[in-house]
PDB file of C-alpha atoms in Angstrom:
ATOM      1  CA  MET F 700      23.155  -1.958 -17.831  1.00  0.00           C
ATOM      2  CA  GLN F 701      22.963   0.274 -21.039  1.00  0.00           C
ATOM      3  CA  ARG F 702      24.901   3.435 -20.585  1.00  0.00           C
ATOM      4  CA  SER F 703      23.890   6.889 -22.026  1.00  0.00           C
ATOM      5  CA  GLU F 704      25.858   8.474 -24.713  1.00  0.00           C
ATOM      6  CA  PHE F 705      25.700  11.785 -22.428  1.00  0.00           C
ATOM      7  CA  THR F 706      24.344  12.385 -18.853  1.00  0.00           C
ATOM      8  CA  LEU F 707      22.739  15.611 -17.370  1.00  0.00           C
ATOM      9  CA  LYS F 708      25.135  18.093 -15.510  1.00  0.00           C
ATOM     10  CA  ASN F 709      24.661  17.774 -11.693  1.00  0.00           C
ATOM     11  CA  ALA F 710      22.131  15.105 -11.920  1.00  0.00           C
ATOM     12  CA  TYR F 711      21.262  13.418  -8.716  1.00  0.00           C
ATOM     13  CA  HIS F 712      22.378   9.498  -8.762  1.00  0.00           C
ATOM     14  CA  TYR F 713      20.191   6.991  -7.535  1.00  0.00           C
ATOM     15  CA  ASN F 714      20.775   3.481  -6.731  1.00  0.00           C
ATOM     16  CA  HIS F 715      19.898   1.232  -9.877  1.00  0.00           C
ATOM     17  CA  SER F 716      21.041  -2.081  -8.520  1.00  0.00           C
ATOM     18  CA  GLY F 717      17.426  -3.293  -7.792  1.00  0.00           C
ATOM     19  CA  ALA F 718      13.799  -2.186  -8.011  1.00  0.00           C
ATOM     20  CA  LEU F 719      13.517  -1.862  -4.105  1.00  0.00           C
ATOM     21  CA  ARG F 720      16.836  -0.006  -3.599  1.00  0.00           C
ATOM     22  CA  TRP F 721      16.196   2.267  -6.476  1.00  0.00           C
ATOM     23  CA  ILE F 722      12.707   3.266  -4.870  1.00  0.00           C
ATOM     24  CA  VAL F 723      14.316   3.572  -1.475  1.00  0.00           C
ATOM     25  CA  SER F 724      17.196   5.799  -2.900  1.00  0.00           C
ATOM     26  CA  HIS F 725      14.290   8.031  -4.233  1.00  0.00           C
ATOM     27  CA  LEU F 726      12.680   8.296  -1.020  1.00  0.00           C
ATOM     28  CA  LEU F 727      15.872   9.217   1.055  1.00  0.00           C
ATOM     29  CA  ARG F 728      16.523  12.123  -1.195  1.00  0.00           C
ATOM     30  CA  TYR F 729      13.678  13.405   1.107  1.00  0.00           C
ATOM     31  CA  LYS F 730      14.629  12.300   4.639  1.00  0.00           C
ATOM     32  CA  LEU F 731      13.001  14.863   6.500  1.00  0.00           C
ATOM     33  CA  LEU F 732       9.541  14.183   4.845  1.00  0.00           C
ATOM     34  CA  VAL F 733      10.245  10.518   5.481  1.00  0.00           C
ATOM     35  CA  MET F 734      11.096  11.054   9.141  1.00  0.00           C
ATOM     36  CA  GLY F 735       8.126  13.554   9.500  1.00  0.00           C
ATOM     37  CA  ALA F 736       5.655  10.911   8.279  1.00  0.00           C
ATOM     38  CA  THR F 737       6.935   8.412  10.494  1.00  0.00           C
ATOM     39  CA  ILE F 738       6.622  10.429  13.538  1.00  0.00           C
ATOM     40  CA  LEU F 739       3.104  11.993  12.519  1.00  0.00           C
ATOM     41  CA  SER F 740       1.986   8.467  11.914  1.00  0.00           C
ATOM     42  CA  LEU F 741       3.234   7.011  15.555  1.00  0.00           C
ATOM     43  CA  LEU F 742       1.556  10.182  17.505  1.00  0.00           C
ATOM     44  CA  SER F 743      -1.635   9.703  15.458  1.00  0.00           C
ATOM     45  CA  GLN F 744      -1.794   6.261  16.334  1.00  0.00           C
ATOM     46  CA  ILE F 745      -0.943   6.408  19.935  1.00  0.00           C
ATOM     47  CA  PHE F 746      -3.369   9.077  20.352  1.00  0.00           C
ATOM     48  CA  TYR F 747      -6.135   7.270  18.730  1.00  0.00           C
ATOM     49  CA  ALA F 748      -5.476   4.098  20.525  1.00  0.00           C
ATOM     50  CA  ALA F 749      -5.525   6.091  23.781  1.00  0.00           C
ATOM     51  CA  ALA F 750      -9.170   6.859  23.214  1.00  0.00           C
ATOM     52  CA  PRO F 751     -10.564   3.330  23.879  1.00  0.00           C
ATOM     53  CA  VAL F 752      -8.656   2.918  27.070  1.00  0.00           C
ATOM     54  CA  LEU F 753     -10.056   6.308  28.318  1.00  0.00           C
ATOM     55  CA  VAL F 754     -13.453   5.245  27.445  1.00  0.00           C
ATOM     56  CA  GLY F 755     -12.796   2.327  29.740  1.00  0.00           C
ATOM     57  CA  GLN F 756     -11.706   4.540  32.700  1.00  0.00           C
ATOM     58  CA  ALA F 757     -14.643   6.485  32.197  1.00  0.00           C
ATOM     59  CA  ALA F 758     -16.725   3.418  32.565  1.00  0.00           C
ATOM     60  CA  GLN F 759     -14.922   2.421  35.685  1.00  0.00           C
ATOM     61  CA  GLU F 760     -15.699   6.244  36.977  1.00  0.00           C
ATOM     62  CA  ILE F 761     -19.496   5.743  36.226  1.00  0.00           C
ATOM     63  CA  PHE F 762     -19.524   2.222  38.004  1.00  0.00           C
ATOM     64  CA  HIS F 763     -17.563   3.496  41.051  1.00  0.00           C
ATOM     65  CA  PRO F 764     -17.230   7.425  41.435  1.00  0.00           C
ATOM     66  CA  THR F 765     -14.167   8.569  43.228  1.00  0.00           C
ATOM     67  CA  ALA F 766     -14.462  12.396  43.206  1.00  0.00           C
ATOM     68  CA  ALA F 767     -16.315  15.284  41.374  1.00  0.00           C
ATOM     69  CA  GLY F 768     -14.959  16.405  38.218  1.00  0.00           C
ATOM     70  CA  VAL F 769     -13.045  13.256  37.281  1.00  0.00           C
ATOM     71  CA  LEU F 770     -15.625  12.040  34.757  1.00  0.00           C
ATOM     72  CA  LEU F 771     -15.339  15.555  33.023  1.00  0.00           C
ATOM     73  CA  SER F 772     -11.484  15.606  33.003  1.00  0.00           C
ATOM     74  CA  ILE F 773     -11.761  11.859  31.289  1.00  0.00           C
ATOM     75  CA  SER F 774     -14.067  13.175  28.867  1.00  0.00           C
ATOM     76  CA  LEU F 775     -11.937  16.228  27.887  1.00  0.00           C
ATOM     77  CA  SER F 776      -9.020  13.887  27.720  1.00  0.00           C
ATOM     78  CA  ILE F 777     -10.694  11.697  25.173  1.00  0.00           C
ATOM     79  CA  LEU F 778     -11.708  14.796  23.133  1.00  0.00           C
ATOM     80  CA  GLY F 779      -8.137  16.066  23.139  1.00  0.00           C
ATOM     81  CA  ALA F 780      -6.832  12.653  22.043  1.00  0.00           C
ATOM     82  CA  LEU F 781      -8.941  12.489  19.272  1.00  0.00           C
ATOM     83  CA  ILE F 782      -8.192  15.900  18.168  1.00  0.00           C
ATOM     84  CA  LEU F 783      -4.419  15.452  18.225  1.00  0.00           C
ATOM     85  CA  SER F 784      -4.911  12.018  16.480  1.00  0.00           C
ATOM     86  CA  GLY F 785      -6.759  13.879  13.680  1.00  0.00           C
ATOM     87  CA  THR F 786      -4.525  16.976  13.476  1.00  0.00           C
ATOM     88  CA  ALA F 787      -1.427  14.259  13.548  1.00  0.00           C
ATOM     89  CA  ASP F 788      -3.268  12.416  10.606  1.00  0.00           C
ATOM     90  CA  LEU F 789      -3.998  15.352   8.407  1.00  0.00           C
ATOM     91  CA  ALA F 790      -0.313  16.575   8.515  1.00  0.00           C
ATOM     92  CA  GLN F 791       0.993  12.676   7.936  1.00  0.00           C
ATOM     93  CA  SER F 792      -1.311  12.475   4.784  1.00  0.00           C
ATOM     94  CA  LEU F 793       0.209  15.787   3.631  1.00  0.00           C
ATOM     95  CA  SER F 794       3.790  14.451   4.051  1.00  0.00           C
ATOM     96  CA  ILE F 795       2.877  11.287   2.428  1.00  0.00           C
ATOM     97  CA  GLU F 796       1.272  12.796  -0.921  1.00  0.00           C
ATOM     98  CA  THR F 797       4.276  15.171  -1.058  1.00  0.00           C
ATOM     99  CA  LEU F 798       6.429  12.569  -0.744  1.00  0.00           C
ATOM    100  CA  ALA F 799       4.464  10.419  -3.518  1.00  0.00           C
ATOM    101  CA  GLN F 800       4.344  13.393  -5.813  1.00  0.00           C
ATOM    102  CA  HIS F 801       8.163  13.843  -5.662  1.00  0.00           C
ATOM    103  CA  LEU F 802       8.743  10.072  -6.276  1.00  0.00           C
ATOM    104  CA  GLU F 803       6.589  10.240  -9.377  1.00  0.00           C
ATOM    105  CA  ALA F 804       8.082  13.586 -10.732  1.00  0.00           C
ATOM    106  CA  ASP F 805      11.975  12.808 -10.232  1.00  0.00           C
ATOM    107  CA  SER F 806      11.380   9.205 -11.613  1.00  0.00           C
ATOM    108  CA  ARG F 807       9.836  10.550 -14.599  1.00  0.00           C
ATOM    109  CA  GLU F 808      12.490  13.170 -14.891  1.00  0.00           C
ATOM    110  CA  GLU F 809      15.334  10.503 -14.416  1.00  0.00           C
ATOM    111  CA  LEU F 810      13.660   8.114 -16.975  1.00  0.00           C
ATOM    112  CA  TYR F 811      13.305  11.003 -19.840  1.00  0.00           C
ATOM    113  CA  GLY F 812      16.799  12.036 -19.162  1.00  0.00           C
ATOM    114  CA  ASN F 813      17.936   8.470 -19.663  1.00  0.00           C
ATOM    115  CA  LEU F 814      15.944   8.020 -22.800  1.00  0.00           C
ATOM    116  CA  LEU F 815      17.373  11.171 -24.297  1.00  0.00           C
ATOM    117  CA  GLY F 816      20.943  10.051 -23.497  1.00  0.00           C
ATOM    118  CA  LYS F 817      20.364   6.595 -25.123  1.00  0.00           C
ATOM    119  CA  SER F 818      21.710   5.955 -28.874  1.00  0.00           C
ATOM    120  CA  GLN F 819      19.626   5.883 -32.050  1.00  0.00           C
ATOM    121  CA  THR F 820      20.093   2.261 -32.215  1.00  0.00           C
ATOM    122  CA  PHE F 821      18.389   1.785 -28.637  1.00  0.00           C
ATOM    123  CA  HIS F 822      15.444   3.771 -29.753  1.00  0.00           C
ATOM    124  CA  ASP F 823      15.135   1.732 -32.945  1.00  0.00           C
ATOM    125  CA  ARG F 824      15.057  -1.625 -30.932  1.00  0.00           C
ATOM    126  CA  GLN F 825      12.220  -0.341 -28.584  1.00  0.00           C
ATOM    127  CA  ARG F 826       8.467  -0.331 -29.098  1.00  0.00           C
ATOM    128  CA  VAL F 827       7.373   3.206 -28.632  1.00  0.00           C
ATOM    129  CA  GLY F 828       3.988   2.508 -26.926  1.00  0.00           C
ATOM    130  CA  ASP F 829       5.808   0.233 -24.551  1.00  0.00           C
ATOM    131  CA  LEU F 830       8.159   3.297 -23.514  1.00  0.00           C
ATOM    132  CA  MET F 831       5.144   5.440 -23.290  1.00  0.00           C
ATOM    133  CA  ALA F 832       3.354   3.078 -20.802  1.00  0.00           C
ATOM    134  CA  ARG F 833       6.570   2.994 -18.573  1.00  0.00           C
ATOM    135  CA  ALA F 834       6.899   6.974 -18.661  1.00  0.00           C
ATOM    136  CA  THR F 835       3.151   7.444 -17.673  1.00  0.00           C
ATOM    137  CA  GLU F 836       1.383   4.444 -16.232  1.00  0.00           C
ATOM    138  CA  ASP F 837       4.067   2.603 -14.421  1.00  0.00           C
ATOM    139  CA  VAL F 838       5.755   5.805 -13.215  1.00  0.00           C
ATOM    140  CA  ARG F 839       1.989   6.651 -11.901  1.00  0.00           C
ATOM    141  CA  GLN F 840       1.893   3.364 -10.243  1.00  0.00           C
ATOM    142  CA  LEU F 841       5.003   4.642  -8.372  1.00  0.00           C
ATOM    143  CA  ASN F 842       2.799   7.403  -6.600  1.00  0.00           C
ATOM    144  CA  ALA F 843       0.060   5.184  -5.776  1.00  0.00           C
ATOM    145  CA  MET F 844       2.390   2.594  -4.074  1.00  0.00           C
ATOM    146  CA  ILE F 845       3.363   5.407  -1.785  1.00  0.00           C
ATOM    147  CA  ASN F 846       0.197   7.119  -1.440  1.00  0.00           C
ATOM    148  CA  PRO F 847      -2.238   5.231  -0.117  1.00  0.00           C
ATOM    149  CA  GLY F 848      -0.048   1.923  -0.595  1.00  0.00           C
ATOM    150  CA  ILE F 849       2.914   2.252   1.866  1.00  0.00           C
ATOM    151  CA  PHE F 850       0.980   4.683   3.884  1.00  0.00           C
ATOM    152  CA  PHE F 851      -1.654   2.311   4.770  1.00  0.00           C
ATOM    153  CA  ILE F 852       1.126  -0.790   5.267  1.00  0.00           C
ATOM    154  CA  PHE F 853       2.922   1.398   7.819  1.00  0.00           C
ATOM    155  CA  ASN F 854      -0.657   2.303   9.641  1.00  0.00           C
ATOM    156  CA  THR F 855      -1.191  -1.352   9.287  1.00  0.00           C
ATOM    157  CA  VAL F 856       1.902  -2.151  11.309  1.00  0.00           C
ATOM    158  CA  ILE F 857       1.501   0.775  13.887  1.00  0.00           C
ATOM    159  CA  GLY F 858      -2.281   0.212  14.002  1.00  0.00           C
ATOM    160  CA  ILE F 859      -1.625  -3.287  14.892  1.00  0.00           C
ATOM    161  CA  GLY F 860       1.455  -2.816  17.474  1.00  0.00           C
ATOM    162  CA  ILE F 861      -0.116   0.261  19.587  1.00  0.00           C
ATOM    163  CA  PRO F 862      -3.286  -1.094  20.390  1.00  0.00           C
ATOM    164  CA  ILE F 863      -1.777  -4.507  21.735  1.00  0.00           C
ATOM    165  CA  PHE F 864       0.670  -2.653  23.645  1.00  0.00           C
ATOM    166  CA  TYR F 865      -2.440  -0.751  25.353  1.00  0.00           C
ATOM    167  CA  ILE F 866      -3.921  -4.314  25.496  1.00  0.00           C
ATOM    168  CA  GLY F 867      -0.780  -5.490  27.490  1.00  0.00           C
ATOM    169  CA  LEU F 868      -1.080  -2.715  29.846  1.00  0.00           C
ATOM    170  CA  ILE F 869      -4.760  -3.274  30.634  1.00  0.00           C
ATOM    171  CA  ASN F 870      -4.098  -7.077  31.647  1.00  0.00           C
ATOM    172  CA  VAL F 871      -1.280  -9.272  30.172  1.00  0.00           C
ATOM    173  CA  GLN F 872      -3.554 -12.319  29.878  1.00  0.00           C
ATOM    174  CA  LEU F 873      -5.547 -10.417  27.409  1.00  0.00           C
ATOM    175  CA  LEU F 874      -3.130 -10.674  24.880  1.00  0.00           C
ATOM    176  CA  LEU F 875      -3.529 -14.287  24.145  1.00  0.00           C
ATOM    177  CA  VAL F 876      -6.154 -13.715  21.547  1.00  0.00           C
ATOM    178  CA  PRO F 877      -4.752 -10.530  19.720  1.00  0.00           C
ATOM    179  CA  ILE F 878      -1.154 -11.914  19.416  1.00  0.00           C
ATOM    180  CA  GLY F 879      -2.802 -15.341  17.846  1.00  0.00           C
ATOM    181  CA  PHE F 880      -4.461 -13.128  15.222  1.00  0.00           C
ATOM    182  CA  VAL F 881      -1.102 -11.259  14.491  1.00  0.00           C
ATOM    183  CA  ILE F 882       0.654 -14.744  14.143  1.00  0.00           C
ATOM    184  CA  VAL F 883      -2.111 -15.964  11.674  1.00  0.00           C
ATOM    185  CA  TYR F 884      -2.546 -12.519   9.957  1.00  0.00           C
ATOM    186  CA  ILE F 885       1.089 -12.588   8.915  1.00  0.00           C
ATOM    187  CA  PHE F 886       0.858 -15.949   7.460  1.00  0.00           C
ATOM    188  CA  ALA F 887      -2.148 -14.951   5.662  1.00  0.00           C
ATOM    189  CA  VAL F 888      -0.788 -11.715   4.092  1.00  0.00           C
ATOM    190  CA  ARG F 889       2.314 -13.684   2.923  1.00  0.00           C
ATOM    191  CA  TYR F 890       0.109 -16.219   1.353  1.00  0.00           C
ATOM    192  CA  TYR F 891      -1.781 -13.271  -0.336  1.00  0.00           C
ATOM    193  CA  ILE F 892       1.444 -11.448  -1.577  1.00  0.00           C
ATOM    194  CA  ARG F 893       2.746 -14.717  -2.984  1.00  0.00           C
ATOM    195  CA  GLN F 894      -0.284 -14.979  -4.952  1.00  0.00           C
ATOM    196  CA  ILE F 895      -0.682 -11.483  -6.150  1.00  0.00           C
ATOM    197  CA  ASP F 896       2.892 -10.578  -6.990  1.00  0.00           C
ATOM    198  CA  PRO F 897       3.207 -12.486 -10.341  1.00  0.00           C
ATOM    199  CA  VAL F 898      -0.322 -11.472 -11.410  1.00  0.00           C
ATOM    200  CA  ALA F 899       0.941  -7.729 -11.117  1.00  0.00           C
ATOM    201  CA  ARG F 900       3.985  -8.445 -12.965  1.00  0.00           C
ATOM    202  CA  ARG F 901       2.326  -9.821 -16.002  1.00  0.00           C
ATOM    203  CA  GLN F 902      -0.487  -7.206 -15.948  1.00  0.00           C
ATOM    204  CA  ARG F 903       1.955  -4.412 -16.169  1.00  0.00           C
ATOM    205  CA  ASP F 904       3.818  -6.347 -18.792  1.00  0.00           C
ATOM    206  CA  GLN F 905       0.659  -7.014 -20.618  1.00  0.00           C
ATOM    207  CA  PHE F 906      -0.514  -3.052 -20.579  1.00  0.00           C
ATOM    208  CA  GLY F 907       2.816  -2.369 -21.955  1.00  0.00           C
ATOM    209  CA  LYS F 908       2.175  -4.804 -24.941  1.00  0.00           C
ATOM    210  CA  MET F 909      -1.437  -3.519 -25.551  1.00  0.00           C
ATOM    211  CA  ASN F 910      -0.086   0.128 -25.318  1.00  0.00           C
ATOM    212  CA  ALA F 911       2.771  -0.658 -27.922  1.00  0.00           C
ATOM    213  CA  SER F 912       0.517  -2.522 -30.391  1.00  0.00           C
ATOM    214  CA  LEU F 913      -1.902   0.122 -30.303  1.00  0.00           C
ATOM    215  CA  GLU F 914       0.552   3.001 -30.935  1.00  0.00           C
ATOM    216  CA  GLU F 915       2.131   1.042 -33.674  1.00  0.00           C
ATOM    217  CA  THR F 916      -1.066   0.628 -35.463  1.00  0.00           C
ATOM    218  CA  ILE F 917      -2.385   4.246 -34.817  1.00  0.00           C
ATOM    219  CA  SER F 918       1.051   5.789 -36.407  1.00  0.00           C
ATOM    220  CA  GLY F 919       0.871   3.367 -39.327  1.00  0.00           C
ATOM    221  CA  ILE F 920      -2.835   3.921 -39.887  1.00  0.00           C
ATOM    222  CA  GLU F 921      -2.063   4.740 -43.214  1.00  0.00           C
ATOM    223  CA  ILE F 922      -0.627   1.409 -44.490  1.00  0.00           C
ATOM    224  CA  VAL F 923      -3.284  -0.339 -42.526  1.00  0.00           C
ATOM    225  CA  LYS F 924      -5.697   1.097 -44.306  1.00  0.00           C
ATOM    226  CA  ALA F 925      -3.840   1.051 -47.904  1.00  0.00           C
ATOM    227  CA  SER F 926      -3.431  -3.090 -47.131  1.00  0.00           C
ATOM    228  CA  ALA F 927      -7.068  -3.418 -46.004  1.00  0.00           C
ATOM    229  CA  GLN F 928      -5.668  -4.864 -42.548  1.00  0.00           C
ATOM    230  CA  GLU F 929      -8.488  -3.099 -40.217  1.00  0.00           C
ATOM    231  CA  PRO F 930     -10.030  -6.571 -39.216  1.00  0.00           C
ATOM    232  CA  PHE F 931      -6.598  -8.013 -38.248  1.00  0.00           C
ATOM    233  CA  GLU F 932      -5.622  -4.825 -36.309  1.00  0.00           C
ATOM    234  CA  ARG F 933      -8.995  -5.017 -34.547  1.00  0.00           C
ATOM    235  CA  ARG F 934      -8.668  -8.627 -33.757  1.00  0.00           C
ATOM    236  CA  LYS F 935      -4.927  -8.058 -32.434  1.00  0.00           C
ATOM    237  CA  PHE F 936      -6.003  -5.376 -30.118  1.00  0.00           C
ATOM    238  CA  SER F 937      -9.149  -7.245 -29.188  1.00  0.00           C
ATOM    239  CA  GLN F 938      -6.918 -10.096 -28.017  1.00  0.00           C
ATOM    240  CA  ASN F 939      -4.170  -7.801 -26.185  1.00  0.00           C
ATOM    241  CA  ALA F 940      -7.363  -6.152 -24.274  1.00  0.00           C
ATOM    242  CA  ARG F 941      -8.819  -9.405 -23.374  1.00  0.00           C
ATOM    243  CA  LEU F 942      -5.561 -10.651 -21.747  1.00  0.00           C
ATOM    244  CA  PHE F 943      -5.200  -7.452 -19.993  1.00  0.00           C
ATOM    245  CA  ARG F 944      -8.889  -7.844 -18.622  1.00  0.00           C
ATOM    246  CA  ASP F 945      -7.917 -11.415 -17.795  1.00  0.00           C
ATOM    247  CA  PHE F 946      -5.359 -10.474 -15.372  1.00  0.00           C
ATOM    248  CA  PHE F 947      -7.566  -7.822 -13.698  1.00  0.00           C
ATOM    249  CA  VAL F 948     -10.145 -10.667 -13.245  1.00  0.00           C
ATOM    250  CA  ARG F 949      -7.535 -12.896 -11.819  1.00  0.00           C
ATOM    251  CA  GLN F 950      -6.356  -9.906  -9.530  1.00  0.00           C
ATOM    252  CA  GLY F 951     -10.072  -9.826  -8.340  1.00  0.00           C
ATOM    253  CA  GLN F 952     -10.507 -13.502  -7.593  1.00  0.00           C
ATOM    254  CA  ILE F 953      -7.347 -13.533  -5.494  1.00  0.00           C
ATOM    255  CA  GLU F 954      -8.755 -10.393  -3.307  1.00  0.00           C
ATOM    256  CA  ALA F 955     -12.115 -12.300  -3.132  1.00  0.00           C
ATOM    257  CA  ARG F 956     -10.152 -14.930  -1.383  1.00  0.00           C
ATOM    258  CA  TYR F 957      -8.543 -12.342   0.984  1.00  0.00           C
ATOM    259  CA  LEU F 958      -8.541 -14.069   4.585  1.00  0.00           C
ATOM    260  CA  PRO F 959      -7.692 -11.477   7.318  1.00  0.00           C
ATOM    261  CA  VAL F 960     -11.245  -9.574   7.244  1.00  0.00           C
ATOM    262  CA  LEU F 961     -12.562 -13.277   8.179  1.00  0.00           C
ATOM    263  CA  LEU F 962      -9.777 -13.674  10.844  1.00  0.00           C
ATOM    264  CA  PHE F 963     -10.556 -10.150  12.188  1.00  0.00           C
ATOM    265  CA  GLY F 964     -14.304 -11.543  12.847  1.00  0.00           C
ATOM    266  CA  ILE F 965     -12.932 -14.722  14.548  1.00  0.00           C
ATOM    267  CA  THR F 966     -10.846 -12.694  16.616  1.00  0.00           C
ATOM    268  CA  VAL F 967     -13.293 -10.515  17.883  1.00  0.00           C
ATOM    269  CA  GLY F 968     -15.337 -13.259  18.898  1.00  0.00           C
ATOM    270  CA  LEU F 969     -12.752 -15.149  20.620  1.00  0.00           C
ATOM    271  CA  GLY F 970     -11.472 -12.180  22.476  1.00  0.00           C
ATOM    272  CA  PHE F 971     -15.112 -11.254  23.968  1.00  0.00           C
ATOM    273  CA  LEU F 972     -15.360 -14.867  24.855  1.00  0.00           C
ATOM    274  CA  HIS F 973     -11.827 -14.923  26.470  1.00  0.00           C
ATOM    275  CA  ALA F 974     -12.664 -11.661  28.460  1.00  0.00           C
ATOM    276  CA  MET F 975     -15.913 -13.270  29.528  1.00  0.00           C
ATOM    277  CA  PHE F 976     -14.056 -15.918  31.194  1.00  0.00           C
ATOM    278  CA  LEU F 977     -11.511 -13.850  32.829  1.00  0.00           C
ATOM    279  CA  TYR F 978     -14.452 -11.954  34.258  1.00  0.00           C
ATOM    280  CA  THR F 979     -16.062 -14.639  35.618  1.00  0.00           C
ATOM    281  CA  SER F 980     -12.824 -15.756  37.301  1.00  0.00           C
ATOM    282  CA  GLY F 981     -12.476 -12.148  38.817  1.00  0.00           C
ATOM    283  CA  THR F 982      -9.307 -11.447  37.068  1.00  0.00           C
ATOM    284  CA  ILE F 983     -10.574  -8.270  35.027  1.00  0.00           C
ATOM    285  CA  THR F 984     -13.561  -5.855  35.536  1.00  0.00           C
ATOM    286  CA  ILE F 985     -16.299  -4.613  33.167  1.00  0.00           C
ATOM    287  CA  ALA F 986     -14.391  -1.214  32.560  1.00  0.00           C
ATOM    288  CA  GLN F 987     -11.213  -3.508  31.387  1.00  0.00           C
ATOM    289  CA  ILE F 988     -13.449  -5.330  29.284  1.00  0.00           C
ATOM    290  CA  ILE F 989     -14.887  -2.197  27.533  1.00  0.00           C
ATOM    291  CA  GLY F 990     -11.272  -0.889  27.046  1.00  0.00           C
ATOM    292  CA  PHE F 991     -10.118  -4.183  25.609  1.00  0.00           C
ATOM    293  CA  MET F 992     -13.063  -4.387  22.908  1.00  0.00           C
ATOM    294  CA  GLY F 993     -12.407  -1.090  22.008  1.00  0.00           C
ATOM    295  CA  LEU F 994      -8.980  -1.706  21.304  1.00  0.00           C
ATOM    296  CA  LEU F 995      -9.623  -4.857  19.613  1.00  0.00           C
ATOM    297  CA  SER F 996     -11.973  -3.006  17.360  1.00  0.00           C
ATOM    298  CA  LEU F 997      -9.081  -1.017  16.054  1.00  0.00           C
ATOM    299  CA  LEU F 998      -7.594  -3.879  14.333  1.00  0.00           C
ATOM    300  CA  ARG F 999     -10.378  -4.076  11.627  1.00  0.00           C
ATOM    301  CA  PHE F1000      -9.018  -1.280   9.765  1.00  0.00           C
ATOM    302  CA  PRO F1001      -5.623  -2.688   9.360  1.00  0.00           C
ATOM    303  CA  ALA F1002      -7.142  -6.177   8.377  1.00  0.00           C
ATOM    304  CA  PHE F1003      -9.359  -4.707   5.970  1.00  0.00           C
ATOM    305  CA  ILE F1004      -6.900  -2.011   4.414  1.00  0.00           C
ATOM    306  CA  SER F1005      -4.309  -4.442   3.473  1.00  0.00           C
ATOM    307  CA  ILE F1006      -5.920  -5.901   0.726  1.00  0.00           C
ATOM    308  CA  PHE F1007      -5.808  -2.810  -1.157  1.00  0.00           C
ATOM    309  CA  SER F1008      -2.308  -1.632   0.149  1.00  0.00           C
ATOM    310  CA  PHE F1009      -0.241  -4.521  -0.385  1.00  0.00           C
ATOM    311  CA  SER F1010      -1.872  -4.733  -4.237  1.00  0.00           C
ATOM    312  CA  LEU F1011      -0.715  -1.111  -4.864  1.00  0.00           C
ATOM    313  CA  VAL F1012       2.991  -2.142  -3.625  1.00  0.00           C
ATOM    314  CA  GLN F1013       3.234  -5.114  -5.860  1.00  0.00           C
ATOM    315  CA  PHE F1014       2.020  -3.091  -8.758  1.00  0.00           C
ATOM    316  CA  GLY F1015       4.586  -0.385  -7.807  1.00  0.00           C
ATOM    317  CA  ILE F1016       7.491  -2.536  -7.399  1.00  0.00           C
ATOM    318  CA  ALA F1017       6.317  -4.099 -10.736  1.00  0.00           C
ATOM    319  CA  GLY F1018       6.299  -0.780 -12.539  1.00  0.00           C
ATOM    320  CA  ALA F1019       9.871   0.208 -11.055  1.00  0.00           C
ATOM    321  CA  GLU F1020      11.247  -3.142 -12.354  1.00  0.00           C
ATOM    322  CA  ARG F1021       9.920  -2.313 -16.075  1.00  0.00           C
ATOM    323  CA  ILE F1022      11.240   1.383 -15.664  1.00  0.00           C
ATOM    324  CA  LEU F1023      14.837  -0.013 -14.642  1.00  0.00           C
TER     325      LEU F1023
END
């Protein structure tokens, strides 16, 4: 790694041994925000997943009343759970956004400090436009990687785990279809990441090349005009922009083949079929079916949102590698 000719006094030292470790070292500078966001996310998902369970209990009370006021108590519990879930979610969003802004600002400050400390020879070997792309667009990708990227991924994990835990509390036999969904979902996401990762890296590299070529053309516009090279420069920029566009198209093609949303639809159908089979055998009640289907529907958001979250994380890691 190239060392700086000078360093800033009392500068915070980060781990530069790899892109992921570098990002983690930035985040661990704000341990309280990380811990707060994690706890708030758990609370939000726990309260939110409790609502379908309570709805099932309310249905059971409607079918077989036990005492006066029980239904009202359950209704107030559902309201309270959803209010607490929403409050925790708002606080979590604030924590995550603050963490993302800190990561963007600190990484840009660190990059500027390192660039100022480099030798003139180092800067002579660099393309200014590419450095500008790293200091602006690549750093911005780090922000989007945290919020909403990591935010959605963590909520995906929690949003799958907690409903499945509640389903197990209703009846262990109902876990058959959800666990099968999780297994297939993991393989589908791994396949998706393997496809999107090289496209993300090449897209970020191509953006840097396009930006560098454009900056060189604009800064030397007098020479371009004096030598009548405007058509050549237009063709060069069009070629770079076309390549950048092609990577976006390739990204869209990969996302169009995203399978977990289809898997969720199949899971809902199979889950309902399995619940009906258990009901006909007398294993579960209609109220438990209502609670089970409500919990199963909570898997829709994690299955859908991961198409965006994993892409943002891959672009953020690609940007971090370019900055390093």
